[in-house]
Coordinates of C-alpha atoms and ligand atoms in Angstrom, one line a residue:
X3 CA 8.7 -26.0 -25.1
X4 CA 8.2 -27.7 -21.6
X5 CA 10.1 -26.0 -18.6
X6 CA 12.7 -29.0 -18.9
X7 CA 13.6 -28.1 -22.5
X8 CA 14.1 -24.5 -21.7
X9 CA 16.4 -25.0 -18.7
X10 CA 18.4 -27.4 -20.7
X11 CA 18.9 -24.8 -23.5
X12 CA 21.6 -22.1 -23.3
X13 CA 20.3 -18.8 -23.7
X14 CA 22.4 -17.1 -26.6
X15 CA 23.5 -13.6 -25.2
X16 CA 21.7 -11.6 -28.1
X17 CA 18.5 -9.4 -29.0
X18 CA 16.2 -11.3 -31.5
X19 CA 13.0 -10.2 -32.8
X20 CA 11.1 -12.9 -34.8
X21 CA 7.4 -11.1 -34.0
X22 CA 6.0 -7.7 -33.0
X23 CA 6.5 -6.9 -29.4
X24 CA 4.2 -8.2 -27.7
X25 CA 3.6 -11.3 -30.2
X26 CA 0.8 -13.3 -31.0
X27 CA 1.3 -15.9 -28.3
X28 CA 1.9 -13.2 -25.5
X29 CA -1.2 -11.3 -26.6
X30 CA -3.2 -14.5 -26.1
X31 CA -1.8 -14.9 -23.0
X32 CA -2.6 -11.4 -21.7
X33 CA -6.0 -11.7 -22.7
X34 CA -6.2 -14.8 -20.4
X35 CA -4.4 -12.6 -17.9
X36 CA -7.4 -10.1 -18.2
X37 CA -10.1 -12.6 -17.7
X38 CA -8.2 -14.3 -15.0
X39 CA -6.1 -11.9 -12.8
X40 CA -7.3 -9.2 -10.9
X41 CA -7.2 -5.7 -12.8
X42 CA -5.2 -4.1 -9.9
X43 CA -2.4 -6.3 -10.8
X44 CA -0.8 -4.2 -13.7
X45 CA 1.6 -5.5 -16.1
X46 CA 4.2 -2.9 -17.9
X47 CA 5.3 -5.0 -21.0
X48 CA 3.1 -8.0 -21.6
X49 CA 5.6 -10.6 -22.9
X50 CA 5.1 -13.4 -21.4
X51 CA 8.6 -14.8 -20.1
X52 CA 9.7 -18.8 -20.8
X53 CA 13.3 -18.3 -19.8
X54 CA 16.0 -15.6 -18.6
X55 CA 19.7 -15.4 -18.2
X56 CA 22.6 -13.0 -18.6
X57 CA 21.2 -9.8 -20.0
X58 CA 18.2 -11.2 -21.9
X59 CA 14.6 -12.3 -21.5
X60 CA 13.1 -15.0 -24.0
X61 CA 9.2 -14.8 -24.6
X62 CA 6.9 -17.4 -25.5
X63 CA 7.0 -16.1 -29.0
X64 CA 10.6 -17.0 -29.4
X65 CA 11.8 -13.4 -29.2
X66 CA 14.9 -12.0 -27.1
X67 CA 14.8 -9.0 -25.3
X68 CA 17.2 -7.1 -23.4
X69 CA 16.7 -6.6 -19.9
X70 CA 17.2 -3.1 -18.5
X71 CA 15.0 -4.0 -15.7
X72 CA 16.1 -6.9 -13.7
X73 CA 12.6 -7.4 -12.4
X74 CA 12.9 -4.3 -10.7
X75 CA 16.3 -4.4 -9.5
X76 CA 16.0 -8.3 -8.3
X77 CA 18.1 -10.3 -10.5
X78 CA 21.4 -8.5 -9.8
X79 CA 23.5 -11.7 -10.2
X80 CA 21.4 -12.6 -13.2
X81 CA 18.2 -14.6 -14.0
X82 CA 18.5 -18.1 -12.9
X83 CA 22.1 -17.5 -11.9
X84 CA 24.0 -21.2 -12.0
X85 CA 25.1 -20.7 -8.6
X86 CA 21.6 -19.7 -7.3
X87 CA 20.1 -22.5 -9.4
X88 CA 22.6 -25.1 -7.9
X89 CA 21.9 -23.9 -4.3
X90 CA 18.2 -24.1 -4.6
X91 CA 18.0 -27.3 -6.5
X92 CA 20.1 -29.0 -3.5
X93 CA 17.8 -27.4 -1.0
X94 CA 14.6 -28.4 -2.7
X95 CA 15.7 -32.0 -2.5
X96 CA 16.5 -32.1 1.0
X97 CA 13.5 -30.1 2.6
X98 CA 11.5 -27.0 1.2
X99 CA 10.1 -25.6 4.7
X100 CA 9.9 -26.5 8.5
X101 CA 9.1 -22.8 9.8
X102 CA 12.3 -21.4 11.4
X103 CA 10.3 -20.3 14.4
X104 CA 9.3 -24.4 15.0
X105 CA 12.2 -26.0 14.0
X106 CA 15.2 -23.9 12.6
X107 CA 17.9 -24.7 10.3
X108 CA 21.3 -23.5 9.6
X109 CA 20.7 -21.4 6.4
X110 CA 18.9 -18.7 7.9
X111 CA 21.5 -18.4 10.5
X112 CA 24.1 -18.3 7.8
X113 CA 22.1 -15.7 6.0
X114 CA 21.8 -13.6 9.3
X115 CA 25.4 -13.9 10.0
X116 CA 26.7 -12.6 6.5
X117 CA 24.3 -9.6 6.7
X118 CA 25.9 -8.6 10.1
X119 CA 29.3 -9.0 8.7
X120 CA 28.4 -7.2 5.3
X121 CA 26.0 -4.3 6.2
X122 CA 27.7 -1.0 7.4
X123 CA 29.4 -0.4 11.0
X124 CA 31.2 -2.8 13.1
X125 CA 29.0 -2.7 15.9
X126 CA 27.5 -5.9 17.3
X127 CA 24.2 -6.8 15.0
X128 CA 21.4 -9.2 14.4
X129 CA 18.9 -10.0 11.8
X130 CA 15.4 -11.0 11.1
X131 CA 14.4 -12.3 8.0
X132 CA 10.8 -11.7 6.1
X133 CA 9.3 -12.4 2.8
X134 CA 8.9 -9.0 0.9
X135 CA 10.3 -5.6 1.1
X136 CA 7.0 -4.0 2.6
X137 CA 7.0 -6.8 5.1
X138 CA 10.9 -5.8 6.4
X139 CA 9.9 -2.2 6.1
X140 CA 7.0 -3.0 8.5
X141 CA 9.1 -4.9 11.0
X142 CA 11.7 -2.2 11.2
X143 CA 9.0 0.2 12.4
X144 CA 7.9 -2.4 14.9
X145 CA 11.2 -3.0 16.1
X146 CA 12.2 0.9 16.6
X147 CA 9.1 1.5 18.3
X148 CA 9.4 -1.4 20.8
X149 CA 13.3 -0.1 21.5
X150 CA 12.2 3.5 21.8
X151 CA 9.0 3.2 23.4
X152 CA 8.0 5.9 20.8
X153 CA 5.4 6.0 18.1
X154 CA 6.2 8.9 15.3
X155 CA 7.9 7.8 12.0
X156 CA 9.2 10.3 9.7
X157 CA 9.5 9.7 6.0
X158 CA 9.8 11.7 3.2
X159 CA 8.6 13.2 -0.1
X160 CA 9.2 11.2 -3.1
X161 CA 9.6 7.9 -0.8
X162 CA 8.4 4.5 -1.6
X163 CA 8.2 1.8 1.1
X164 CA 5.5 -0.6 -0.1
X165 CA 1.7 -1.5 -0.5
X166 CA 0.8 -2.9 2.8
X167 CA -1.1 -0.5 5.1
X168 CA 1.6 0.8 7.3
X169 CA 4.0 1.2 4.1
X170 CA 1.2 2.9 2.1
X171 CA 0.9 5.4 4.5
X172 CA 4.8 5.6 4.5
X173 CA 4.8 5.8 0.7
X174 CA 4.2 9.3 -0.9
X175 CA 2.5 8.6 -4.2
X176 CA -0.9 8.6 -4.3
X177 CA -1.8 7.1 -7.7
X178 CA -1.6 4.3 -8.2
X179 CA -0.2 3.2 -4.8
X180 CA -3.0 4.7 -2.3
X181 CA -5.8 5.9 -4.0
X182 CA -9.1 4.5 -2.4
X183 CA -7.1 2.3 0.0
X184 CA -7.5 4.5 3.1
X185 CA -7.9 4.8 6.0
X186 CA -3.9 4.6 6.3
X187 CA -1.9 4.0 9.4
X188 CA -1.6 6.9 11.8
X189 CA 1.7 8.5 13.7
X190 CA 3.5 8.8 10.1
X191 CA 4.9 12.5 9.3
X192 CA 6.0 13.3 6.1
X193 CA 8.8 15.8 5.3
X194 CA 10.8 17.3 2.2
X195 CA 13.7 15.0 1.0
X196 CA 16.7 16.3 -1.0
X197 CA 16.0 16.5 -4.7
X198 CA 18.7 18.7 -6.1
X199 CA 17.2 18.8 -9.5
X200 CA 13.9 20.4 -8.3
X201 CA 14.6 22.2 -5.4
X202 CA 17.9 23.7 -6.2
X203 CA 19.7 22.9 -3.0
X204 CA 23.0 21.4 -3.5
X205 CA 24.1 21.4 0.2
X206 CA 22.7 18.5 1.9
X207 CA 23.4 19.6 5.3
X208 CA 20.9 23.0 4.4
X209 CA 18.4 20.5 3.0
X210 CA 18.3 18.4 6.1
X211 CA 18.1 21.6 8.4
X212 CA 14.6 22.3 6.7
X213 CA 13.5 18.8 7.1
X214 CA 14.7 18.6 10.8
X215 CA 13.1 21.8 11.6
X216 CA 10.0 20.5 10.3
X217 CA 10.2 17.3 12.6
X218 CA 11.4 19.4 15.4
X219 CA 8.4 21.8 15.3
X220 CA 5.8 19.8 14.2
X221 CA 6.3 16.1 15.4
X222 CA 8.6 16.7 18.4
X223 CA 12.1 15.1 18.8
X224 CA 11.0 13.0 22.0
X225 CA 8.0 11.5 20.0
X226 CA 10.1 10.0 16.9
X227 CA 10.7 6.2 16.8
X228 CA 12.0 6.4 13.5
X229 CA 13.2 8.0 10.6
X230 CA 13.1 6.2 7.4
X231 CA 14.5 6.9 4.1
X232 CA 15.8 5.6 0.9
X233 CA 19.5 6.4 0.2
X234 CA 18.2 6.8 -3.6
X235 CA 14.8 7.3 -3.7
X236 CA 13.8 4.4 -6.2
X237 CA 10.4 4.5 -7.4
X238 CA 10.1 8.4 -6.7
X239 CA 12.5 8.8 -9.4
X240 CA 16.1 7.9 -8.5
X241 CA 16.6 10.9 -6.4
X242 CA 20.2 11.0 -5.4
X243 CA 19.9 13.5 -2.2
X244 CA 22.6 16.3 -2.0
X245 CA 25.9 15.3 -0.4
X246 CA 25.5 15.4 3.3
X247 CA 21.7 15.0 3.8
X248 CA 21.8 11.4 4.9
X249 CA 24.5 12.2 7.2
X250 CA 22.7 15.0 8.9
X251 CA 19.7 12.9 9.3
X252 CA 21.5 10.3 10.8
X253 CA 23.0 12.8 13.5
X254 CA 19.9 14.0 14.2
X255 CA 18.9 10.8 15.0
X256 CA 21.7 9.8 17.4
X257 CA 21.4 12.9 19.0
X258 CA 17.7 12.6 19.8
X259 CA 17.3 8.8 20.5
X260 CA 15.7 8.0 17.3
X261 CA 16.5 5.2 15.2
X262 CA 17.7 5.9 11.5
X263 CA 16.4 3.3 9.4
X264 CA 17.8 2.8 5.7
X265 CA 15.4 1.5 3.3
X266 CA 17.9 -0.2 0.9
X267 CA 15.5 -2.5 -0.4
X268 CA 16.1 -1.4 -4.0
X269 CA 19.6 0.0 -3.6
X270 CA 21.1 -3.0 -1.7
X271 CA 23.2 -5.6 -2.7
X272 CA 25.8 -4.2 -5.1
X273 CA 23.2 -2.2 -7.4
X274 CA 25.0 1.0 -6.8
X275 CA 28.3 0.3 -7.0
X276 CA 28.7 -0.5 -3.4
X277 CA 27.5 -3.3 -1.3
X278 CA 24.9 -1.0 -0.1
X279 CA 24.2 2.7 -1.0
X280 CA 24.6 4.3 2.5
X281 CA 28.4 3.6 2.0
X282 CA 28.6 6.3 -0.4
X283 CA 27.9 8.6 2.2
X284 CA 29.7 6.9 4.9
X285 CA 26.5 6.9 6.7
X286 CA 26.2 3.7 9.4
X287 CA 22.3 3.4 9.8
X288 CA 21.0 1.7 12.9
X289 CA 18.7 -0.4 11.0
X290 CA 18.9 -1.4 7.4
X291 CA 16.3 -3.0 5.3
X292 CA 16.9 -5.3 2.5
X293 CA 15.1 -7.5 -0.2
X294 CA 15.0 -7.3 -4.0
X295 CA 18.7 -8.2 -4.9
X296 CA 19.1 -10.4 -1.8
X297 CA 18.2 -13.6 -3.4
X298 CA 18.1 -13.7 -7.2
X299 CA 14.4 -13.8 -7.3
X300 CA 13.4 -15.7 -4.6
X301 CA 11.0 -14.1 -1.8
X302 CA 13.3 -12.9 1.2
X303 CA 13.9 -9.7 3.0
X304 CA 15.7 -8.7 5.9
X305 CA 15.9 -6.3 9.0
X306 CA 19.7 -5.9 10.2
X307 CA 21.0 -3.5 12.8
X308 CA 22.4 -2.7 16.2
X309 CA 21.8 -5.8 18.5
X310 CA 20.4 -3.8 21.3
X311 CA 17.6 -2.3 19.1
X312 CA 16.8 -5.5 17.1
X313 CA 16.9 -7.4 20.5
X314 CA 14.3 -4.9 21.7
X315 CA 10.8 -6.5 20.7
X316 CA 9.7 -9.8 22.9
X317 CA 10.4 -13.4 21.6
X318 CA 7.6 -14.2 19.3
X319 CA 6.8 -10.5 18.4
X320 CA 8.8 -11.0 15.2
X321 CA 8.3 -13.4 12.3
X322 CA 6.1 -15.0 10.1
X323 CA 5.5 -18.5 8.7
X324 CA 7.6 -18.2 5.6
X325 CA 9.9 -15.6 6.6
X326 CA 13.4 -16.8 5.9
X327 CA 12.1 -20.0 3.9
X328 CA 15.1 -22.5 3.4
X329 CA 15.0 -22.1 -0.5
X330 CA 14.9 -18.3 -0.4
X331 CA 17.9 -18.5 2.4
X332 CA 20.0 -21.0 0.0
X333 CA 19.5 -18.7 -2.8
X334 CA 20.6 -15.7 -0.8
X335 CA 23.8 -17.5 0.3
X336 CA 24.4 -18.3 -3.4
X337 CA 23.8 -14.5 -4.2
X338 CA 26.3 -13.5 -1.6
X339 CA 28.7 -15.4 -2.8
X340 CA 28.5 -14.7 -6.2
X341 CA 28.7 -11.0 -5.5
X342 CA 31.7 -11.4 -3.4
X343 CA 33.4 -14.0 -5.7
X344 CA 32.9 -12.2 -8.8
X345 CA 33.2 -8.8 -7.5
X346 CA 29.9 -7.4 -8.8
X347 CA 30.2 -4.1 -6.8
X348 CA 32.8 -3.2 -9.3
X349 CA 30.8 -4.7 -11.9
X350 CA 27.7 -2.1 -11.1
X351 CA 30.4 0.7 -10.8
X352 CA 31.6 -0.1 -14.7
X353 CA 28.2 -0.3 -15.7
X354 CA 27.1 2.8 -13.9
X355 CA 30.3 4.5 -15.8
X356 CA 29.3 3.3 -19.2
X357 CA 25.5 4.5 -18.8
X358 CA 26.3 8.0 -17.4
X359 CA 28.6 8.7 -20.2
X360 CA 26.4 7.3 -22.9
X361 CA 23.3 9.0 -21.5
X362 CA 25.3 12.1 -20.5
X363 CA 26.4 12.6 -24.4
X364 CA 22.6 11.9 -25.1
X365 CA 21.4 14.8 -22.6
X366 CA 24.2 17.2 -23.8
X367 CA 22.3 17.0 -27.5
X368 CA 18.5 16.7 -26.2
X369 CA 17.2 19.3 -24.0
X370 CA 14.3 17.1 -23.2
X371 CA 16.7 15.2 -21.1
X372 CA 16.7 17.3 -17.9
X373 CA 19.2 15.5 -15.9
X374 CA 20.7 12.1 -16.0
X375 CA 21.6 10.6 -12.5
X376 CA 21.8 7.8 -10.2
X377 CA 24.7 5.2 -8.9
X378 CA 26.2 2.4 -10.4
X379 CA 23.7 0.1 -12.1
X380 CA 21.1 2.4 -11.0
X381 CA 20.7 5.1 -13.4
X382 CA 17.9 7.4 -14.7
X383 CA 17.2 10.1 -17.1
X384 CA 14.6 12.7 -16.3
X385 CA 12.5 14.2 -18.9
X386 CA 11.0 17.6 -19.1
X387 CA 9.8 20.2 -21.4
X388 CA 13.0 21.6 -23.1
X389 CA 14.6 24.7 -20.9
X390 CA 12.3 24.0 -17.9
X391 CA 12.1 21.4 -15.0
X392 CA 8.4 20.8 -16.2
X393 CA 7.7 17.1 -16.1
X394 CA 6.9 15.2 -19.6
X395 CA 5.3 12.3 -18.6
X396 CA 3.9 11.8 -21.9
X397 CA 7.2 12.1 -23.7
X398 CA 8.3 9.1 -21.0
X399 CA 5.7 7.0 -21.8
X400 CA 6.2 7.2 -25.6
X401 CA 10.0 6.6 -25.3
X402 CA 9.3 3.4 -22.9
X403 CA 7.2 2.0 -25.5
X404 CA 9.4 2.6 -28.4
X405 CA 12.2 1.0 -26.3
X406 CA 9.7 -1.9 -25.6
X407 CA 8.9 -2.2 -29.6
X408 CA 12.6 -2.4 -30.2
X409 CA 13.3 -5.4 -27.6
X410 CA 14.6 -3.4 -24.9
X411 CA 12.9 -3.5 -21.4
X412 CA 13.0 -0.1 -19.6
X413 CA 11.1 0.8 -16.6
X414 CA 9.5 4.3 -15.8
X415 CA 9.4 5.8 -12.2
X416 CA 8.9 9.2 -10.7
X417 CA 6.4 11.0 -8.7
X418 CA 5.6 12.8 -11.9
X419 CA 6.1 9.6 -13.9
X420 CA 8.8 11.5 -16.2
X421 CA 11.6 9.3 -15.2
X422 CA 13.2 6.3 -17.5
X423 CA 15.1 4.0 -14.8
X424 CA 17.5 1.4 -16.1
X425 CA 18.8 -1.3 -13.8
X426 CA 20.6 -4.1 -15.9
X427 CA 21.4 -7.3 -14.3
X428 CA 25.2 -7.3 -13.3
X429 CA 25.4 -10.5 -15.4
X430 CA 24.6 -8.3 -18.6
X431 CA 27.5 -8.7 -21.3
X432 CA 28.9 -5.3 -22.4
X433 CA 27.6 -6.0 -26.0
X434 CA 24.1 -6.2 -24.9
X435 CA 24.4 -3.2 -22.3
X436 CA 25.8 -1.2 -25.6
X437 CA 23.5 -2.3 -27.8
X438 CA 20.6 -1.3 -25.2
X439 CA 22.2 2.0 -25.1
X440 CA 22.4 2.4 -28.9
X441 CA 18.4 1.7 -28.9
X442 CA 17.9 4.5 -26.3
X443 CA 19.8 6.7 -28.6
X444 CA 17.9 5.9 -31.5
X445 CA 14.3 5.8 -29.8
X446 CA 15.3 9.5 -28.4
X447 CA 16.0 10.4 -32.3
X448 CA 12.7 8.8 -33.4
X449 CA 10.5 9.9 -31.0
X450 CA 9.4 13.5 -31.5
Ligands
PLP5 C1 10.3 -2.3 -3.9 C2 10.5 -1.7 -2.7 C3 10.0 -1.8 -1.3 C4 8.7 -2.8 -1.0 O1 9.3 -4.3 -1.3 P1 8.1 -5.4 -1.7 O2 9.0 -6.5 -1.9 O3 7.4 -4.9 -3.3 O4 7.5 -5.5 -0.8 C5 10.1 -1.1 -0.3 N1 11.1 -0.1 -0.5 C6 11.7 0.1 -1.6 C7 12.7 1.2 -1.7 C8 11.3 -0.7 -2.7 O5 12.0 -0.1 -3.9

């Protein structure tokens, strides 16, 4: 099928398996991938996609899989969501690039206005646009350093902030993200996060006191430019900190002249059942970093925050050739409009309730599920040896593989590799969500 034929075809919202997963065409493509693409670029599930939308991915063999991954929390409004397709199609016909730093265009400014309006807090804000999550995190650090004239960056256990040099230093996990890639950027300090399932501390303020004591004693409050944290650790295992943890960190930053940065690259844009995950705790970050869900799959990221901090760096100090590309901005405007018009925040909450209740019932009957947790349409199960908190990464791999074989795309995560995470697009119809959860239940019954 040509791309035009695929685009003209309406995807049926059904799972359909016509070959083994992956099928013969995908296997052939995967063999070509192995001889053409660098081995460091890994693949979770080698089914080669030809079309996607609603809640399904269609592959080159004619299979249709239920998508519980959204390309890692990116296609929140759906793959090729009609409003995004229309907006990008119009933009691509008008102009594809000028470089905003050379001759600007309104789309970029509009995205900034929307982010300033939608992100937590009613203070005056500014936004700068970039391409990837990692690039935006790096820029948040640059901005915080320029504004505070300090250097230290505080990050947390189980953090994931990206794969560039500075963000590798900020990311916690060695394999596969850091191993062999040093030396890393300096002036990055790591302290314990709040992980109630593992540290047993359900009082967020107490957990924060421990982290803050280390910052005060080992880094020194006067040296801290920024404290950077994901409001729900994504890659690290969908770890939701104990209530009050984020607020205590934010207060410490305010009291000590440091910039509190929320990395909402994975949690932002309705994913957690709030437009931004900080809202669950009424935390107003000084800077908020967004990417993934922002533009329906077109590469775009942003740093948004207090005007006086954002305006710290000199003109020309921020930016990049492609940052805020017109196609990505057109997509983002359509995404934002879709989220607001279709009330996708409520949809994320409803998906979360369904997943929590179904997975909770599963956990009650299966001692290998140590915890079900998450917010909204960002839910995970942590798998352990029964009766302990000892991680079971091997079981996690086998459950994921069995789900894949049944045509359900699930992702794993977690510092110990023992977390299955579920991130369905918010465009997923209920019958596919239910079917996906049925498959998971069957897989847990089958995998010993
Ligand atoms: C994915 C992710 C990043 C990195 O984003 P890229 O676009 O892959 O560079 C940073 N922070 C968090 C929380 C993420 O989930």
